[in-house]
PDB file of C-alpha atoms in Angstrom:
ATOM      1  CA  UNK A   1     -11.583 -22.730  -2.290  1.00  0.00           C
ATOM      2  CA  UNK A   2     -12.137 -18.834  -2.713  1.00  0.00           C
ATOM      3  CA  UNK A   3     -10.090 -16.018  -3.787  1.00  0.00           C
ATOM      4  CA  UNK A   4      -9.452 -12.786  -2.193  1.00  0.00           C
ATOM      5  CA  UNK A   5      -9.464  -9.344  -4.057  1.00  0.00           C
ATOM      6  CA  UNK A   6      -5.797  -9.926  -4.827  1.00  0.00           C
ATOM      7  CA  UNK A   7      -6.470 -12.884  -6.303  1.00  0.00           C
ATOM      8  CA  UNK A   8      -4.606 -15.379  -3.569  1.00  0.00           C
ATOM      9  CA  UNK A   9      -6.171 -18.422  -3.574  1.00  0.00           C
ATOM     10  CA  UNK A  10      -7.350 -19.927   0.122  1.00  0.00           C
ATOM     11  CA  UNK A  11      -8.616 -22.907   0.981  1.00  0.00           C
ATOM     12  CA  UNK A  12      -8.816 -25.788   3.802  1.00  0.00           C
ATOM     13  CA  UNK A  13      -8.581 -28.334   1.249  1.00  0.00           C
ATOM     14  CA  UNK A  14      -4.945 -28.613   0.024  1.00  0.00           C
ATOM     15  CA  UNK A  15      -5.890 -31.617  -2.089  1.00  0.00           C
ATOM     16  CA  UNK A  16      -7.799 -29.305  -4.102  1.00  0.00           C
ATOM     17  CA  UNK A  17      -5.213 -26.643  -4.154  1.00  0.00           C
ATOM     18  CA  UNK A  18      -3.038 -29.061  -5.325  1.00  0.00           C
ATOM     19  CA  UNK A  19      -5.100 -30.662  -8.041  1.00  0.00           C
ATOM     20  CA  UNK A  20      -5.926 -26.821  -9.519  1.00  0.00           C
ATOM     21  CA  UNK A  21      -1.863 -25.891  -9.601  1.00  0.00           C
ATOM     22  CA  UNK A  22       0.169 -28.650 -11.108  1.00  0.00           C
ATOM     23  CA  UNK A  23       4.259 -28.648 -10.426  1.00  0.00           C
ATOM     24  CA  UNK A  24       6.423 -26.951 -13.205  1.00  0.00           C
ATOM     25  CA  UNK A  25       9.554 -27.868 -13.432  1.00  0.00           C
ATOM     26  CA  UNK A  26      12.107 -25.903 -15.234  1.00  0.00           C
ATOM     27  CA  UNK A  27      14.570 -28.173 -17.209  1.00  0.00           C
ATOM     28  CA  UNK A  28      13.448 -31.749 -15.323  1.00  0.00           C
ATOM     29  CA  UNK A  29      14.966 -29.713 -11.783  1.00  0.00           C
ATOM     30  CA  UNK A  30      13.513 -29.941  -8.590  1.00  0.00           C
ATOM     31  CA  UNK A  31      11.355 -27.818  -6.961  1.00  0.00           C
ATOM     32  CA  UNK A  32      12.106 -26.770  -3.466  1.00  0.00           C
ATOM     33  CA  UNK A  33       9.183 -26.806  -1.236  1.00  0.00           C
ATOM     34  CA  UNK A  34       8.941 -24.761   2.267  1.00  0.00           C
ATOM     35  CA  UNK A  35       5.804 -25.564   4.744  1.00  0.00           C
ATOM     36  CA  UNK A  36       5.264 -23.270   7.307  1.00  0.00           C
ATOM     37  CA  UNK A  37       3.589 -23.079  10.404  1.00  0.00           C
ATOM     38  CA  UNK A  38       1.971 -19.939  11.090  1.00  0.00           C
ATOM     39  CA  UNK A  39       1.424 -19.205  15.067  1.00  0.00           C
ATOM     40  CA  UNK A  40       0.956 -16.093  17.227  1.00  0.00           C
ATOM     41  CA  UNK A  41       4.869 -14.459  16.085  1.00  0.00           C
ATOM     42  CA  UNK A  42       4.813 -13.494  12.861  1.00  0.00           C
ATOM     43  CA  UNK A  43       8.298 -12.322  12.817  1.00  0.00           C
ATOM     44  CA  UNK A  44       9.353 -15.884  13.718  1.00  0.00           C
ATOM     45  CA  UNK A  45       7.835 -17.477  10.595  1.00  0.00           C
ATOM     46  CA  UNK A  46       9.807 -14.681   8.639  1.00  0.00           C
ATOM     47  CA  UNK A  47      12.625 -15.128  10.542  1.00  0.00           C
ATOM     48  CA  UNK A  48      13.089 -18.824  10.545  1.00  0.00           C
ATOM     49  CA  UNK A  49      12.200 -18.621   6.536  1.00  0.00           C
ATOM     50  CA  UNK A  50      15.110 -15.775   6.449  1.00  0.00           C
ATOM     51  CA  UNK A  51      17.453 -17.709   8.030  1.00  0.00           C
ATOM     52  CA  UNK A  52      16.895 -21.023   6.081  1.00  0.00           C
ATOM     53  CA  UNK A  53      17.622 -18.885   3.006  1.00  0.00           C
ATOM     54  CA  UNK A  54      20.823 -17.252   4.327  1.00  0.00           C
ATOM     55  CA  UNK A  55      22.237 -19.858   6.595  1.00  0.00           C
ATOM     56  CA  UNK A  56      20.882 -23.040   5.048  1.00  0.00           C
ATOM     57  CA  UNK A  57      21.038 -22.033   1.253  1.00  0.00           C
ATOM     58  CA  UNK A  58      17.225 -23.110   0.890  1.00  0.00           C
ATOM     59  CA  UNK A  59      15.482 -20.740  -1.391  1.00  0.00           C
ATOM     60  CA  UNK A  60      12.147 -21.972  -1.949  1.00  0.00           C
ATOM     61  CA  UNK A  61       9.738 -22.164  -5.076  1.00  0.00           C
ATOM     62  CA  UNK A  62       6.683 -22.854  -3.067  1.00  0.00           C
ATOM     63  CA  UNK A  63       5.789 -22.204   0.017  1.00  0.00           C
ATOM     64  CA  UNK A  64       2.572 -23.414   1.947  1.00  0.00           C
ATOM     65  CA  UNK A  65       1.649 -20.984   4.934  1.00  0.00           C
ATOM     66  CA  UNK A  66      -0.513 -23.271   7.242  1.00  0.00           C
ATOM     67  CA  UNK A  67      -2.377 -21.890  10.087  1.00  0.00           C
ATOM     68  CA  UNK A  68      -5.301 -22.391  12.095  1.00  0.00           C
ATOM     69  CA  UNK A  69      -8.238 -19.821  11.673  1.00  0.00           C
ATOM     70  CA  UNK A  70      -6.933 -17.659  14.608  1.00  0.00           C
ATOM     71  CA  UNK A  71      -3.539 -16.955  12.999  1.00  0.00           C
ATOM     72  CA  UNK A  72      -5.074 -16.331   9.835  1.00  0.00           C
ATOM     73  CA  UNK A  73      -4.614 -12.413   9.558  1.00  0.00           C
ATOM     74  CA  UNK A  74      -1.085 -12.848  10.404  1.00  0.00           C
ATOM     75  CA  UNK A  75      -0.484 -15.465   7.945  1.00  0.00           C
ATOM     76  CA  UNK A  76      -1.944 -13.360   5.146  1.00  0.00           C
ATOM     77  CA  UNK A  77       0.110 -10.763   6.387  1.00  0.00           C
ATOM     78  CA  UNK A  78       3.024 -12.696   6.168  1.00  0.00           C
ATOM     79  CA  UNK A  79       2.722 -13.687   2.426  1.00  0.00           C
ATOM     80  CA  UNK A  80       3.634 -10.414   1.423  1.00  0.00           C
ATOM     81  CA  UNK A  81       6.937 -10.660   3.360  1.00  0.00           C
ATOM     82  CA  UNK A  82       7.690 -13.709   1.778  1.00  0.00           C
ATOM     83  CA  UNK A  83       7.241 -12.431  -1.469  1.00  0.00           C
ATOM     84  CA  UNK A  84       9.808  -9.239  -0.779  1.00  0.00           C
ATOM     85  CA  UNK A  85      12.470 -11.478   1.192  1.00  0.00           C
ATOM     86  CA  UNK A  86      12.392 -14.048  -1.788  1.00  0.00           C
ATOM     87  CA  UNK A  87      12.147 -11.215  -4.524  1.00  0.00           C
ATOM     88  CA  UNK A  88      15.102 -10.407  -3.014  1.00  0.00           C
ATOM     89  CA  UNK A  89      17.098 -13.949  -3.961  1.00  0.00           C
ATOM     90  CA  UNK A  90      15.797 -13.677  -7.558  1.00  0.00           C
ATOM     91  CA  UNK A  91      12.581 -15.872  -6.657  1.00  0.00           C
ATOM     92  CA  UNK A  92       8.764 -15.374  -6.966  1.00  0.00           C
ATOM     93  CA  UNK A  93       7.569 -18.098  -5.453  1.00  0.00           C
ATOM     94  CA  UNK A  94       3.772 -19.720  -5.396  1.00  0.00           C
ATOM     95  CA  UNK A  95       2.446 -18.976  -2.026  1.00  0.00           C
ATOM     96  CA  UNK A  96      -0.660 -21.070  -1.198  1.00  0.00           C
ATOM     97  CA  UNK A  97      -2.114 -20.404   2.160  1.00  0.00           C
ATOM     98  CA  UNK A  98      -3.929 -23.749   3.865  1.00  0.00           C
ATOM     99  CA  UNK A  99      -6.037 -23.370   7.102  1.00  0.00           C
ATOM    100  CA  UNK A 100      -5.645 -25.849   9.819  1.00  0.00           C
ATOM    101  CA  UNK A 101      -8.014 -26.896  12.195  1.00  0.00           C
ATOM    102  CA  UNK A 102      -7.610 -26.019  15.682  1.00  0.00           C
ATOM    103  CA  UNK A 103      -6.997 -28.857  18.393  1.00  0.00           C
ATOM    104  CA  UNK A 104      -7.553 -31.635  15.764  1.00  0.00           C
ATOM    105  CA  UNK A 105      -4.234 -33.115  15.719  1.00  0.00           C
ATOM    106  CA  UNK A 106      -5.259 -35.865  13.647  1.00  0.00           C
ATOM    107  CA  UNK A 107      -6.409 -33.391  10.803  1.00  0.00           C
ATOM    108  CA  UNK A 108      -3.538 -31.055  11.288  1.00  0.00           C
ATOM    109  CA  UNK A 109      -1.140 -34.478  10.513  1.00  0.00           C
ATOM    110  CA  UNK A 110      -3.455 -35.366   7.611  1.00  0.00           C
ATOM    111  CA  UNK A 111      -3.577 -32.347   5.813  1.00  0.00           C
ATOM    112  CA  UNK A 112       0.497 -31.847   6.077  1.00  0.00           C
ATOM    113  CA  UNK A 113       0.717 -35.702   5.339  1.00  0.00           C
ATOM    114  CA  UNK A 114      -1.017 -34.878   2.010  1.00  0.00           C
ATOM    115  CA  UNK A 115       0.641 -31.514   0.937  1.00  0.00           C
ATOM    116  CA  UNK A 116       4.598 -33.714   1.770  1.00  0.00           C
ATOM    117  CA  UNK A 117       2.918 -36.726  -0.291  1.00  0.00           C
ATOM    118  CA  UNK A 118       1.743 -34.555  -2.966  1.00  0.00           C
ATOM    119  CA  UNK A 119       4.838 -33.048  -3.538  1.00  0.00           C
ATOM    120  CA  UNK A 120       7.377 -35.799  -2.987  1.00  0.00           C
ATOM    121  CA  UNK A 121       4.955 -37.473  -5.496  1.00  0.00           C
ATOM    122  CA  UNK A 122       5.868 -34.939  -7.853  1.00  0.00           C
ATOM    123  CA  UNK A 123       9.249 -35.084  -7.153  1.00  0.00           C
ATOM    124  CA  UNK A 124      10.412 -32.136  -5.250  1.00  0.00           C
ATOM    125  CA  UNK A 125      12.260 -31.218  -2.557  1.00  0.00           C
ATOM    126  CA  UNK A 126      10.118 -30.400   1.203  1.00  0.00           C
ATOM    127  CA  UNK A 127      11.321 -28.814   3.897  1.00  0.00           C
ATOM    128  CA  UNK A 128       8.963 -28.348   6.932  1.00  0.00           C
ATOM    129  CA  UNK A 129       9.883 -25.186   9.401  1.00  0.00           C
ATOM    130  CA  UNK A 130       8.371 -25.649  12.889  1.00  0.00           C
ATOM    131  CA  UNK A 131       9.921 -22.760  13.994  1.00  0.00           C
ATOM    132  CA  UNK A 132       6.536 -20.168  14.562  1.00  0.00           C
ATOM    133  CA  UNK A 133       4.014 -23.070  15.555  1.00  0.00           C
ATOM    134  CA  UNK A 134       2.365 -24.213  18.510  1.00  0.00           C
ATOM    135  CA  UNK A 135       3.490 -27.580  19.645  1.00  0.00           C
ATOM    136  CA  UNK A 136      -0.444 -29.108  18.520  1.00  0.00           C
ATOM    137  CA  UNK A 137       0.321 -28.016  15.250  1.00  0.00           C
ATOM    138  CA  UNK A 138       4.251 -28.811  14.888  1.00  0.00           C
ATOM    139  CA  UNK A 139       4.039 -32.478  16.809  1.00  0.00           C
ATOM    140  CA  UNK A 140       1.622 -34.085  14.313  1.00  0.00           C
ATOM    141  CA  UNK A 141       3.226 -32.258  11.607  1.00  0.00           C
ATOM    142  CA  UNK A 142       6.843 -33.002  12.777  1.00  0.00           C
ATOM    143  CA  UNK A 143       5.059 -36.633  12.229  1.00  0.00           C
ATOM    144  CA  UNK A 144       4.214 -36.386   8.574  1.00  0.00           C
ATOM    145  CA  UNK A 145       7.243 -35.132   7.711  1.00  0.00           C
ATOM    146  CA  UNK A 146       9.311 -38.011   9.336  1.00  0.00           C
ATOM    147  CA  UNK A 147       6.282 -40.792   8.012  1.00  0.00           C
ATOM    148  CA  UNK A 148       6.841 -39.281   4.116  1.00  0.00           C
ATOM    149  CA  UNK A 149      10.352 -38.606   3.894  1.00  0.00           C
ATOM    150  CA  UNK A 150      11.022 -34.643   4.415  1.00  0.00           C
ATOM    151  CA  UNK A 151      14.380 -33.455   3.425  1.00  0.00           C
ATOM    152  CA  UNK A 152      14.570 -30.604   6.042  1.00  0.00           C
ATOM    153  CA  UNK A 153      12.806 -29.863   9.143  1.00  0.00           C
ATOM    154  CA  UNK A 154      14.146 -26.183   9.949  1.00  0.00           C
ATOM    155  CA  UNK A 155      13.971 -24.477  13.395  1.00  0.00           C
ATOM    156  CA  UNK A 156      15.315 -21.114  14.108  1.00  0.00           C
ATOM    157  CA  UNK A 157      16.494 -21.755  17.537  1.00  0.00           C
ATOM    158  CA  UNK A 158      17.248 -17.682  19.786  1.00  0.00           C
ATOM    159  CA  UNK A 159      18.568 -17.668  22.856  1.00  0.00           C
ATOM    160  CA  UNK A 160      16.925 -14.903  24.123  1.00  0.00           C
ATOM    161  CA  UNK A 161      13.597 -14.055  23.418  1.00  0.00           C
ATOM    162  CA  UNK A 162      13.449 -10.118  24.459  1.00  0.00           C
ATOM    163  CA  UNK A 163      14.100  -8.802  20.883  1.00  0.00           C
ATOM    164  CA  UNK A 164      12.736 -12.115  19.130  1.00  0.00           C
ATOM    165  CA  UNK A 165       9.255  -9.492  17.515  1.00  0.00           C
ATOM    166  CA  UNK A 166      12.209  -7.926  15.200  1.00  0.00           C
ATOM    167  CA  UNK A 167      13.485  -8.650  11.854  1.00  0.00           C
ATOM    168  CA  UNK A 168      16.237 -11.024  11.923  1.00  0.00           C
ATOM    169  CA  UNK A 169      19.322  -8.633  10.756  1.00  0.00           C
ATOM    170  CA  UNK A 170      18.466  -6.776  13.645  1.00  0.00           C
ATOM    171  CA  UNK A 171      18.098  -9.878  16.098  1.00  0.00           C
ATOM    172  CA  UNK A 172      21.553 -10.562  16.963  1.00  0.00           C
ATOM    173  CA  UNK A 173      22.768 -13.297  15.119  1.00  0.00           C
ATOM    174  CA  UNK A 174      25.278 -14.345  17.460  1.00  0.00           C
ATOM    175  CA  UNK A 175      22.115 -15.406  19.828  1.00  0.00           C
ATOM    176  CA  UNK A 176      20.050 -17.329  16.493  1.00  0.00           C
ATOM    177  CA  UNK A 177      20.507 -20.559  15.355  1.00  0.00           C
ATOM    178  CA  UNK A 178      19.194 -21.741  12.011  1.00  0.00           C
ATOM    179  CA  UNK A 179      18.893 -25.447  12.717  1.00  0.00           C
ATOM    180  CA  UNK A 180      17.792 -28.478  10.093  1.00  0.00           C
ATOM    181  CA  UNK A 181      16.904 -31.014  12.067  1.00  0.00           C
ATOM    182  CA  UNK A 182      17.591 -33.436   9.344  1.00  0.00           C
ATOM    183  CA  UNK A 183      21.543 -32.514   9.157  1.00  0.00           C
ATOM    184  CA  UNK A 184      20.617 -31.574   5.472  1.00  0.00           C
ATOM    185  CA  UNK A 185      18.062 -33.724   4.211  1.00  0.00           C
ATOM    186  CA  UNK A 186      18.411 -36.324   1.721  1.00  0.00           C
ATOM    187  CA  UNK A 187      20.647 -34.589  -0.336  1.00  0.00           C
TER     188      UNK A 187
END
């Protein structure tokens, strides 16, 4: 585990991220969780995220950015979009960044496996967007989610790709489809 000179905490360990933070609950509530999956589009992880929030009513509390080593500037990149699209709903989430390992797909399922159990364990709410992600990275992950009990699996589902490296109000939205796979979870 290290920390950057803004004081964001990194790691490949999410069991020790997790052991460092504990959950705080407001009032006994929930917690809504969002994993991501960071891959080559950035705009798609904001996007899908964007559209979960406007189309889906999930506004998250945490959110785990998970990417191999690769995607890594772009998911640091994104965590300051996060922020300013949740600032903008009244949140300021946790953002914990977890790196992947590339072409492992048994690590890649383990280390989602134990960031869903951690936090179903606690009692929260998970969603898992795919959206941004390679297939190695969303297939074993798609996995742990169904194995522990997700309540959303979000893909942001565009027609046509030509204008997809935009932000999503100026993607039409007649062509985007915010999709939980999971018809709502386990509301």
């Amino acid at each position: 585990m290290s920390r950057d000179t803004t004081g964001r905490i990194s790691t490949n360990n999410p069991k020790s991220i997790l052991r460092q933070y504990p959950i705080q609950r407001r009032g006994g509530e929930r917690l809504k969780v969002y994993i991501t999956l960071s891959g080559q589009s950035e705009w798609a992880l904001i996007n899908s995220l964007w559209a979960s929030v406007r189309e889906q009513g999930y506004i998250p509390d945490k959110v785990y950015i998970c990417s191999t080593k690769k995607n890594m500037k772009g998911a640091q990149r994104n965590e300051q979009r996060i922020l300013t699209l949740l600032e903008g709903r009244d949140k300021k989430p946790s953002i914990i960044i977890v790196e992947l390992p590339e072409n492992d797909f048994i690590a890649t399922g383990k280390k989602i496996s134990d960031i869903i159990k951690k936090e179903k364990k606690a009692k929260n709410k998970v969603a898992l967007d795919i959206t941004s992600a390679r297939k190695a990275i969303s297939s074993p992950s798609l996995i742990a989610a169904d194995r522990h009990k997700a309540d959303h699996i979000f893909y942001l589902y565009i027609e046509d790709t030509t204008n997809a490296d935009r932000p999503y109000l100026m993607i039409p939205l007649i062509i985007q489809h915010s999709n939980d796979f999971l018809q709502g979870g386990n509301e």
